[in-house]
Amino acid sequence: MLLKKQTVWLLTMLSLVVVLSVYYITSPEQQKADLAGVEEQKAEEKETAATESKDGKTVISGVASDEKFEALRMKLEEQRTKMKEDLQAIVASTDLPAQDRSDAIEKMNELDEVAQKEFTLETLIKSMGYEDALVRADGENVRITVKAQEHSASAANEIIQMVRTELGSLQPVAVQFEPVK
């Protein structure tokens, strides 16, 4: 019985090392100098976000929506991390058949691919001139929230066409515009 526990522990640790290695290899490299620049930009954005007018009232700008986008991104990342942990437990289990474990590995790879595609789409949408974009793709739908000054049906159509060419599927795509404050 002790040998089985040690084997499970060893397989769990090895799978964790492999997953972390793949994550660090595929993640974009960030230099320490760049991180300082990012922190300075965020601090400047927060300083300019809430300013006082002449009569002493506070004027609020786009920080609330930025925080909303970040909160949604974090929530999505937490959900994916939880699903990956569950799948890793399946992979590490010696009680399950090999087919179930290979299916779990495939699902983990699919989760990574979806996250990468979402990031790519967000970058492409931002390059179209929008301030920020949030792409959420589950198995059935693709939901896109774009922060923009103006919105129109033609702009939404451009985004939908770009998503369809990038994903190469016929999933329903919904585009929602959020005003920049």
PDB file of C-alpha atoms in Angstrom:
ATOM      1  CA  MET A   1       0.000   0.000   0.000  1.00  0.00           C
ATOM      2  CA  LEU A   2       2.868   2.360   0.783  1.00  0.00           C
ATOM      3  CA  LEU A   3       4.395   1.770  -2.640  1.00  0.00           C
ATOM      4  CA  LYS A   4       1.187   2.814  -4.371  1.00  0.00           C
ATOM      5  CA  LYS A   5       1.008   6.062  -2.412  1.00  0.00           C
ATOM      6  CA  GLN A   6       4.607   6.829  -3.268  1.00  0.00           C
ATOM      7  CA  THR A   7       3.958   6.065  -6.923  1.00  0.00           C
ATOM      8  CA  VAL A   8       0.924   8.360  -7.008  1.00  0.00           C
ATOM      9  CA  TRP A   9       2.897  11.080  -5.291  1.00  0.00           C
ATOM     10  CA  LEU A  10       5.781  10.695  -7.737  1.00  0.00           C
ATOM     11  CA  LEU A  11       3.483  10.781 -10.774  1.00  0.00           C
ATOM     12  CA  THR A  12       1.721  13.842  -9.400  1.00  0.00           C
ATOM     13  CA  MET A  13       4.985  15.683  -8.891  1.00  0.00           C
ATOM     14  CA  LEU A  14       6.284  14.688 -12.312  1.00  0.00           C
ATOM     15  CA  SER A  15       3.102  15.833 -14.029  1.00  0.00           C
ATOM     16  CA  LEU A  16       3.284  19.117 -12.136  1.00  0.00           C
ATOM     17  CA  VAL A  17       6.867  19.635 -13.278  1.00  0.00           C
ATOM     18  CA  VAL A  18       5.907  18.884 -16.884  1.00  0.00           C
ATOM     19  CA  VAL A  19       2.931  21.250 -16.825  1.00  0.00           C
ATOM     20  CA  LEU A  20       4.970  24.060 -15.263  1.00  0.00           C
ATOM     21  CA  SER A  21       7.775  23.506 -17.767  1.00  0.00           C
ATOM     22  CA  VAL A  22       5.368  23.711 -20.685  1.00  0.00           C
ATOM     23  CA  TYR A  23       3.785  26.819 -19.201  1.00  0.00           C
ATOM     24  CA  TYR A  24       7.092  28.633 -18.789  1.00  0.00           C
ATOM     25  CA  ILE A  25       8.331  27.582 -22.218  1.00  0.00           C
ATOM     26  CA  THR A  26       5.165  28.736 -24.007  1.00  0.00           C
ATOM     27  CA  SER A  27       4.545  31.893 -21.988  1.00  0.00           C
ATOM     28  CA  PRO A  28       5.874  35.156 -23.413  1.00  0.00           C
ATOM     29  CA  GLU A  29       9.102  36.296 -21.821  1.00  0.00           C
ATOM     30  CA  GLN A  30       8.977  39.408 -19.702  1.00  0.00           C
ATOM     31  CA  GLN A  31      12.052  41.336 -18.788  1.00  0.00           C
ATOM     32  CA  LYS A  32      12.400  43.034 -15.434  1.00  0.00           C
ATOM     33  CA  ALA A  33      12.829  46.432 -17.083  1.00  0.00           C
ATOM     34  CA  ASP A  34       9.542  45.951 -18.930  1.00  0.00           C
ATOM     35  CA  LEU A  35       7.745  45.092 -15.704  1.00  0.00           C
ATOM     36  CA  ALA A  36       8.860  48.369 -14.141  1.00  0.00           C
ATOM     37  CA  GLY A  37       7.553  50.238 -17.176  1.00  0.00           C
ATOM     38  CA  VAL A  38       4.233  48.464 -16.936  1.00  0.00           C
ATOM     39  CA  GLU A  39       3.927  49.301 -13.245  1.00  0.00           C
ATOM     40  CA  GLU A  40       4.698  52.973 -13.963  1.00  0.00           C
ATOM     41  CA  GLN A  41       2.068  53.072 -16.693  1.00  0.00           C
ATOM     42  CA  LYS A  42      -0.543  51.510 -14.395  1.00  0.00           C
ATOM     43  CA  ALA A  43       0.273  54.006 -11.661  1.00  0.00           C
ATOM     44  CA  GLU A  44      -0.045  56.915 -14.108  1.00  0.00           C
ATOM     45  CA  GLU A  45      -3.351  55.540 -15.405  1.00  0.00           C
ATOM     46  CA  LYS A  46      -4.741  55.311 -11.875  1.00  0.00           C
ATOM     47  CA  GLU A  47      -3.590  58.840 -11.088  1.00  0.00           C
ATOM     48  CA  THR A  48      -5.294  60.256 -14.165  1.00  0.00           C
ATOM     49  CA  ALA A  49      -8.347  58.041 -13.774  1.00  0.00           C
ATOM     50  CA  ALA A  50      -9.989  59.903 -10.917  1.00  0.00           C
ATOM     51  CA  THR A  51      -9.569  63.661 -10.897  1.00  0.00           C
ATOM     52  CA  GLU A  52     -11.336  66.403  -9.038  1.00  0.00           C
ATOM     53  CA  SER A  53     -13.210  69.133 -10.830  1.00  0.00           C
ATOM     54  CA  LYS A  54     -13.210  72.787  -9.716  1.00  0.00           C
ATOM     55  CA  ASP A  55     -16.264  72.369  -7.508  1.00  0.00           C
ATOM     56  CA  GLY A  56     -14.598  69.511  -5.563  1.00  0.00           C
ATOM     57  CA  LYS A  57     -16.616  66.635  -7.005  1.00  0.00           C
ATOM     58  CA  THR A  58     -14.786  63.581  -8.230  1.00  0.00           C
ATOM     59  CA  VAL A  59     -14.929  62.743 -11.901  1.00  0.00           C
ATOM     60  CA  ILE A  60     -14.514  59.023 -12.510  1.00  0.00           C
ATOM     61  CA  SER A  61     -13.054  57.730 -15.738  1.00  0.00           C
ATOM     62  CA  GLY A  62     -12.362  54.271 -17.163  1.00  0.00           C
ATOM     63  CA  VAL A  63     -10.724  52.608 -14.164  1.00  0.00           C
ATOM     64  CA  ALA A  64     -13.922  50.831 -13.150  1.00  0.00           C
ATOM     65  CA  SER A  65     -14.267  49.162 -16.533  1.00  0.00           C
ATOM     66  CA  ASP A  66     -10.542  48.290 -16.561  1.00  0.00           C
ATOM     67  CA  GLU A  67     -10.992  46.600 -13.205  1.00  0.00           C
ATOM     68  CA  LYS A  68     -14.085  44.857 -14.530  1.00  0.00           C
ATOM     69  CA  PHE A  69     -12.131  43.443 -17.474  1.00  0.00           C
ATOM     70  CA  GLU A  70      -9.307  42.325 -15.191  1.00  0.00           C
ATOM     71  CA  ALA A  71     -11.741  40.735 -12.740  1.00  0.00           C
ATOM     72  CA  LEU A  72     -13.368  38.778 -15.562  1.00  0.00           C
ATOM     73  CA  ARG A  73      -9.964  37.674 -16.843  1.00  0.00           C
ATOM     74  CA  MET A  74      -8.944  36.521 -13.362  1.00  0.00           C
ATOM     75  CA  LYS A  75     -12.211  34.646 -12.870  1.00  0.00           C
ATOM     76  CA  LEU A  76     -11.767  32.884 -16.212  1.00  0.00           C
ATOM     77  CA  GLU A  77      -8.175  32.003 -15.332  1.00  0.00           C
ATOM     78  CA  GLU A  78      -9.270  30.601 -11.956  1.00  0.00           C
ATOM     79  CA  GLN A  79     -11.901  28.422 -13.629  1.00  0.00           C
ATOM     80  CA  ARG A  80      -9.367  27.076 -16.101  1.00  0.00           C
ATOM     81  CA  THR A  81      -6.841  26.418 -13.351  1.00  0.00           C
ATOM     82  CA  LYS A  82      -9.446  24.460 -11.398  1.00  0.00           C
ATOM     83  CA  MET A  83     -10.350  22.412 -14.473  1.00  0.00           C
ATOM     84  CA  LYS A  84      -6.653  21.716 -15.142  1.00  0.00           C
ATOM     85  CA  GLU A  85      -6.159  20.572 -11.549  1.00  0.00           C
ATOM     86  CA  ASP A  86      -9.086  18.189 -11.878  1.00  0.00           C
ATOM     87  CA  LEU A  87      -7.704  16.847 -15.151  1.00  0.00           C
ATOM     88  CA  GLN A  88      -4.244  16.453 -13.637  1.00  0.00           C
ATOM     89  CA  ALA A  89      -5.755  14.388 -10.851  1.00  0.00           C
ATOM     90  CA  ILE A  90      -7.286  12.131 -13.500  1.00  0.00           C
ATOM     91  CA  VAL A  91      -3.953  11.837 -15.319  1.00  0.00           C
ATOM     92  CA  ALA A  92      -2.133  10.999 -12.086  1.00  0.00           C
ATOM     93  CA  SER A  93      -4.670   8.352 -11.077  1.00  0.00           C
ATOM     94  CA  THR A  94      -3.477   4.815 -11.602  1.00  0.00           C
ATOM     95  CA  ASP A  95      -6.949   3.382 -11.022  1.00  0.00           C
ATOM     96  CA  LEU A  96      -8.371   4.726 -14.280  1.00  0.00           C
ATOM     97  CA  PRO A  97      -7.892   3.188 -17.715  1.00  0.00           C
ATOM     98  CA  ALA A  98      -5.305   4.647 -20.074  1.00  0.00           C
ATOM     99  CA  GLN A  99      -8.021   5.984 -22.388  1.00  0.00           C
ATOM    100  CA  ASP A 100      -9.503   8.167 -19.650  1.00  0.00           C
ATOM    101  CA  ARG A 101      -6.081   9.552 -18.809  1.00  0.00           C
ATOM    102  CA  SER A 102      -5.273  10.309 -22.448  1.00  0.00           C
ATOM    103  CA  ASP A 103      -8.662  12.033 -22.811  1.00  0.00           C
ATOM    104  CA  ALA A 104      -7.797  14.187 -19.796  1.00  0.00           C
ATOM    105  CA  ILE A 105      -4.463  15.130 -21.389  1.00  0.00           C
ATOM    106  CA  GLU A 106      -6.263  16.074 -24.612  1.00  0.00           C
ATOM    107  CA  LYS A 107      -8.699  18.251 -22.665  1.00  0.00           C
ATOM    108  CA  MET A 108      -5.798  19.991 -20.915  1.00  0.00           C
ATOM    109  CA  ASN A 109      -4.215  20.685 -24.294  1.00  0.00           C
ATOM    110  CA  GLU A 110      -7.546  22.020 -25.598  1.00  0.00           C
ATOM    111  CA  LEU A 111      -7.792  24.379 -22.627  1.00  0.00           C
ATOM    112  CA  ASP A 112      -4.308  25.701 -23.372  1.00  0.00           C
ATOM    113  CA  GLU A 113      -5.150  26.142 -27.066  1.00  0.00           C
ATOM    114  CA  VAL A 114      -8.368  28.024 -26.277  1.00  0.00           C
ATOM    115  CA  ALA A 115      -6.540  30.341 -23.875  1.00  0.00           C
ATOM    116  CA  GLN A 116      -3.879  31.031 -26.503  1.00  0.00           C
ATOM    117  CA  LYS A 117      -6.510  31.747 -29.180  1.00  0.00           C
ATOM    118  CA  GLU A 118      -8.354  34.099 -26.825  1.00  0.00           C
ATOM    119  CA  PHE A 119      -5.142  36.012 -26.143  1.00  0.00           C
ATOM    120  CA  THR A 120      -4.387  36.226 -29.871  1.00  0.00           C
ATOM    121  CA  LEU A 121      -7.886  37.489 -30.643  1.00  0.00           C
ATOM    122  CA  GLU A 122      -7.673  40.107 -27.885  1.00  0.00           C
ATOM    123  CA  THR A 123      -4.382  41.326 -29.342  1.00  0.00           C
ATOM    124  CA  LEU A 124      -5.822  41.451 -32.868  1.00  0.00           C
ATOM    125  CA  ILE A 125      -8.892  43.377 -31.714  1.00  0.00           C
ATOM    126  CA  LYS A 126      -6.724  45.880 -29.827  1.00  0.00           C
ATOM    127  CA  SER A 127      -4.615  46.311 -32.966  1.00  0.00           C
ATOM    128  CA  MET A 128      -7.789  47.365 -34.796  1.00  0.00           C
ATOM    129  CA  GLY A 129      -7.750  50.520 -32.668  1.00  0.00           C
ATOM    130  CA  TYR A 130      -9.901  49.520 -29.715  1.00  0.00           C
ATOM    131  CA  GLU A 131      -8.797  50.392 -26.219  1.00  0.00           C
ATOM    132  CA  ASP A 132      -9.352  46.955 -24.677  1.00  0.00           C
ATOM    133  CA  ALA A 133     -11.007  43.660 -25.523  1.00  0.00           C
ATOM    134  CA  LEU A 134     -12.028  40.570 -23.592  1.00  0.00           C
ATOM    135  CA  VAL A 135     -12.596  37.299 -25.438  1.00  0.00           C
ATOM    136  CA  ARG A 136     -14.275  34.364 -23.702  1.00  0.00           C
ATOM    137  CA  ALA A 137     -14.601  31.166 -25.693  1.00  0.00           C
ATOM    138  CA  ASP A 138     -16.321  28.220 -24.166  1.00  0.00           C
ATOM    139  CA  GLY A 139     -17.083  25.089 -26.133  1.00  0.00           C
ATOM    140  CA  GLU A 140     -20.192  26.476 -27.779  1.00  0.00           C
ATOM    141  CA  ASN A 141     -20.014  30.283 -27.957  1.00  0.00           C
ATOM    142  CA  VAL A 142     -17.485  33.060 -28.334  1.00  0.00           C
ATOM    143  CA  ARG A 143     -18.319  36.204 -26.356  1.00  0.00           C
ATOM    144  CA  ILE A 144     -16.365  39.361 -27.014  1.00  0.00           C
ATOM    145  CA  THR A 145     -16.552  42.576 -25.011  1.00  0.00           C
ATOM    146  CA  VAL A 146     -14.835  45.549 -26.606  1.00  0.00           C
ATOM    147  CA  LYS A 147     -14.131  48.884 -24.980  1.00  0.00           C
ATOM    148  CA  ALA A 148     -14.689  51.557 -27.624  1.00  0.00           C
ATOM    149  CA  GLN A 149     -15.717  55.195 -28.016  1.00  0.00           C
ATOM    150  CA  GLU A 150     -18.234  54.346 -30.730  1.00  0.00           C
ATOM    151  CA  HIS A 151     -19.861  51.156 -31.845  1.00  0.00           C
ATOM    152  CA  SER A 152     -21.634  50.129 -34.992  1.00  0.00           C
ATOM    153  CA  ALA A 153     -22.929  47.037 -36.689  1.00  0.00           C
ATOM    154  CA  SER A 154     -20.143  47.217 -39.279  1.00  0.00           C
ATOM    155  CA  ALA A 155     -17.451  47.294 -36.550  1.00  0.00           C
ATOM    156  CA  ALA A 156     -19.079  44.296 -34.859  1.00  0.00           C
ATOM    157  CA  ASN A 157     -19.220  42.514 -38.212  1.00  0.00           C
ATOM    158  CA  GLU A 158     -15.496  43.132 -38.793  1.00  0.00           C
ATOM    159  CA  ILE A 159     -14.707  41.660 -35.391  1.00  0.00           C
ATOM    160  CA  ILE A 160     -16.948  38.641 -36.019  1.00  0.00           C
ATOM    161  CA  GLN A 161     -15.326  37.987 -39.410  1.00  0.00           C
ATOM    162  CA  MET A 162     -11.856  38.231 -37.875  1.00  0.00           C
ATOM    163  CA  VAL A 163     -12.845  35.796 -35.102  1.00  0.00           C
ATOM    164  CA  ARG A 164     -14.249  33.326 -37.616  1.00  0.00           C
ATOM    165  CA  THR A 165     -11.121  33.430 -39.764  1.00  0.00           C
ATOM    166  CA  GLU A 166      -8.923  33.000 -36.676  1.00  0.00           C
ATOM    167  CA  LEU A 167     -10.921  30.197 -35.071  1.00  0.00           C
ATOM    168  CA  GLY A 168     -11.971  28.575 -38.332  1.00  0.00           C
ATOM    169  CA  SER A 169     -15.248  27.356 -36.901  1.00  0.00           C
ATOM    170  CA  LEU A 170     -18.916  28.154 -37.078  1.00  0.00           C
ATOM    171  CA  GLN A 171     -19.383  28.886 -33.395  1.00  0.00           C
ATOM    172  CA  PRO A 172     -21.846  31.675 -32.612  1.00  0.00           C
ATOM    173  CA  VAL A 173     -19.974  34.908 -31.925  1.00  0.00           C
ATOM    174  CA  ALA A 174     -21.468  37.709 -29.816  1.00  0.00           C
ATOM    175  CA  VAL A 175     -19.864  41.156 -29.719  1.00  0.00           C
ATOM    176  CA  GLN A 176     -20.720  43.616 -26.976  1.00  0.00           C
ATOM    177  CA  PHE A 177     -19.395  47.163 -26.903  1.00  0.00           C
ATOM    178  CA  GLU A 178     -18.671  48.896 -23.629  1.00  0.00           C
ATOM    179  CA  PRO A 179     -18.280  52.658 -23.685  1.00  0.00           C
ATOM    180  CA  VAL A 180     -14.993  54.245 -22.701  1.00  0.00           C
ATOM    181  CA  LYS A 181     -15.511  56.602 -19.793  1.00  0.00           C
TER     182      LYS A 181
END
